[in-house]
Structures are given as structure tokens and as C-alpha cells.
Amino acid sequence: MRPRLFFAYRLPVVILFFLSACHGKGANNTSQKAYDRSHYRPCPSTYMEIPAPFKVATDWFCNTYHIDSFLLNDKDDSTGAYGIFDTTMWRMQMVFTRVDLNKTDRAVYDVEGAAMIKMKVKHFKGWIHIDTVKKYDRNYWFSKDTCDFADNPDFLAMRDHQFDEKNLEFIASFFLFEDSSKAGNGKFQGNLHFYLTYVDSSQKIIADMRYWEGAIGPGNFIYTGSYTRYGSKKTTYVSWSPEHIEELYTGGAEGWRPCWDKELESKGWKTDQDCQLLIDPQLWWLNGK
């Protein structure tokens, strides 16, 4: 009886060991294919997105580069950045008309600009402080999203730049102050999150998110914070971006919310049949100067 009992107890173990060994071999082959760039599509079920390693390079960047041109309002932009005022989604627009590197602190940019809320224009001054700069070892949009962009006709050229272009991730703080002598004015404060690209071969800084915007959300240069009137303790949520902010952009087929969300019409977002804002003044920040 002992030989039979021994075989009966050990046979399942032997079978499991054999199956495990076969599965491990197959998994290793599949894992290799996931990172073998000759296998673009479809992505194996075991494909994993592994972000590139980074190092904090705040001092290096601030002492070497200045990014006032990236923060300044685009010369071709005649309407400013769209945003929201309060969680009730009131329409807000923001613009920076002047951005200068601070003369004593290279992590600080002195700014001037204007905000338009409920069609009222208010001007402000303040600063943006670069808190942290992360320098990644490569442009990880290329390496992370190989499957997503494999059908792009420029994919091979994009892949060639994977290690030449390195992502820079920025976390900053902003403080914007309206004229305290005028009733109803207040201050904005919060955080700014954005990405730029460092080109190793030329040592230049560029803003080139293009295909990779979806990797960080619906847009770049996202300002999120609060607005507080002088003399009040109540804070109001604000968010804006020169590209898109999540509250206004679904990221799906429905696209920009003002095109279809009727509840936004009374909040300043009424559009025509072509999805163009019915009231959208040009160069509005020149008013009241």
C-alpha cells in the first residue's frame, strides 16, 4: 500500500510542477515579446507600462534654463485660457500678458495678467514658483505607449528619439493678486502642473506633447487652486488651462462639454450649432487697463 499512497500523494505535485514550468516558460517568452519592438501590435495580455526612472533636477534646470516663453500667453491666442470658477462650472478665462524671470530667484517668474469671470475683467500681478523639476531618463511617452501609437505613420521616427528626448515634469505654485483697493477683488493661489521636453542632442527645451497628451490627462499646463476675496475666509475652487481641463473635456467621443451639456448654457458656455461660443470676446484683457 505504501507505494500506491506515495504515488497518489505525489502525482498531483508532479503535475502541478510540470504545468508551472511550462507556464513560466511561456510567460517569459510573452514578456520578451512585450518589450521586443519588432512586435508592435497587438499588445500581449502581459504587457506592462513601466515609467522611466527620474531624478529631481530642480536646481540644475532653474540655473540653466528659463521658461517665460512657455508660460506667456500665445501671441496667436485672442481669447485666453478657458477654465471654471467654482464647482458650479461658471465660465472663467485667464491670460498672462507678462512673464519675466525674477532678478534674484531663478525659480520665480513675475507675472501680470487678467481674469474674466461672468464677463467681468479684473487684472492681477503675482508670481509662479517652480517647486520641483523631475528629469526622466527618456521620453517615456514613446516607451510606455508603444501599442497605442504603433499605427501612427511617424512611429519609427518617434521611436528613434526615445532616448534623445527626455521628459521634464514640473510642479509649481502660483500666487496672483488683484488690486486690494477695489471692492470685490481677491487673490488666486494654487498649483501648476506641466511637462516639457529636454532634447539631449541640442540641449534645448521644447513643448511637444502632441501624441502624448492622453498620457497625463486631457491637457498640459493645468492650473488648479482657489480664489479668495479680500476680507473673506471663503475660498472658491478654480481650474484653467491653455489647452483643456478635465472638467470641460470628457476625453471621449462627446468631447468638449459645452457642445452638448445644456446645464452649462446658463454658466456662460452657450454655443451655436458649430460648437462655437456665442459670446467669446477677443482680446478682452485689454479692457479696463
GROMACS .gro file of C-alpha atoms in nm, residues 52-58 60 132-137 166-169:
model
   18
   52ALA     CA    1   1.109   5.572  -1.696
   53PRO     CA    2   1.321   5.639  -1.385
   54PHE     CA    3   1.383   6.003  -1.299
   55LYS     CA    4   1.591   6.226  -1.079
   56VAL     CA    5   1.498   6.556  -0.918
   57ALA     CA    6   1.683   6.825  -1.114
   58THR     CA    7   1.527   7.148  -0.990
   60TRP     CA    8   2.012   7.225  -1.247
  132THR     CA    9   1.012   7.066  -0.836
  133VAL     CA   10   1.154   6.956  -1.170
  134LYS     CA   11   1.180   6.583  -1.244
  135LYS     CA   12   1.410   6.481  -1.528
  136TYR     CA   13   1.326   6.139  -1.671
  137ASP     CA   14   1.583   5.911  -1.833
  166LYS     CA   15   1.374   6.334  -2.209
  167ASN     CA   16   1.059   6.432  -2.026
  168LEU     CA   17   1.068   6.712  -1.771
  169GLU     CA   18   0.783   6.719  -1.521
   0.00000   0.00000   0.00000
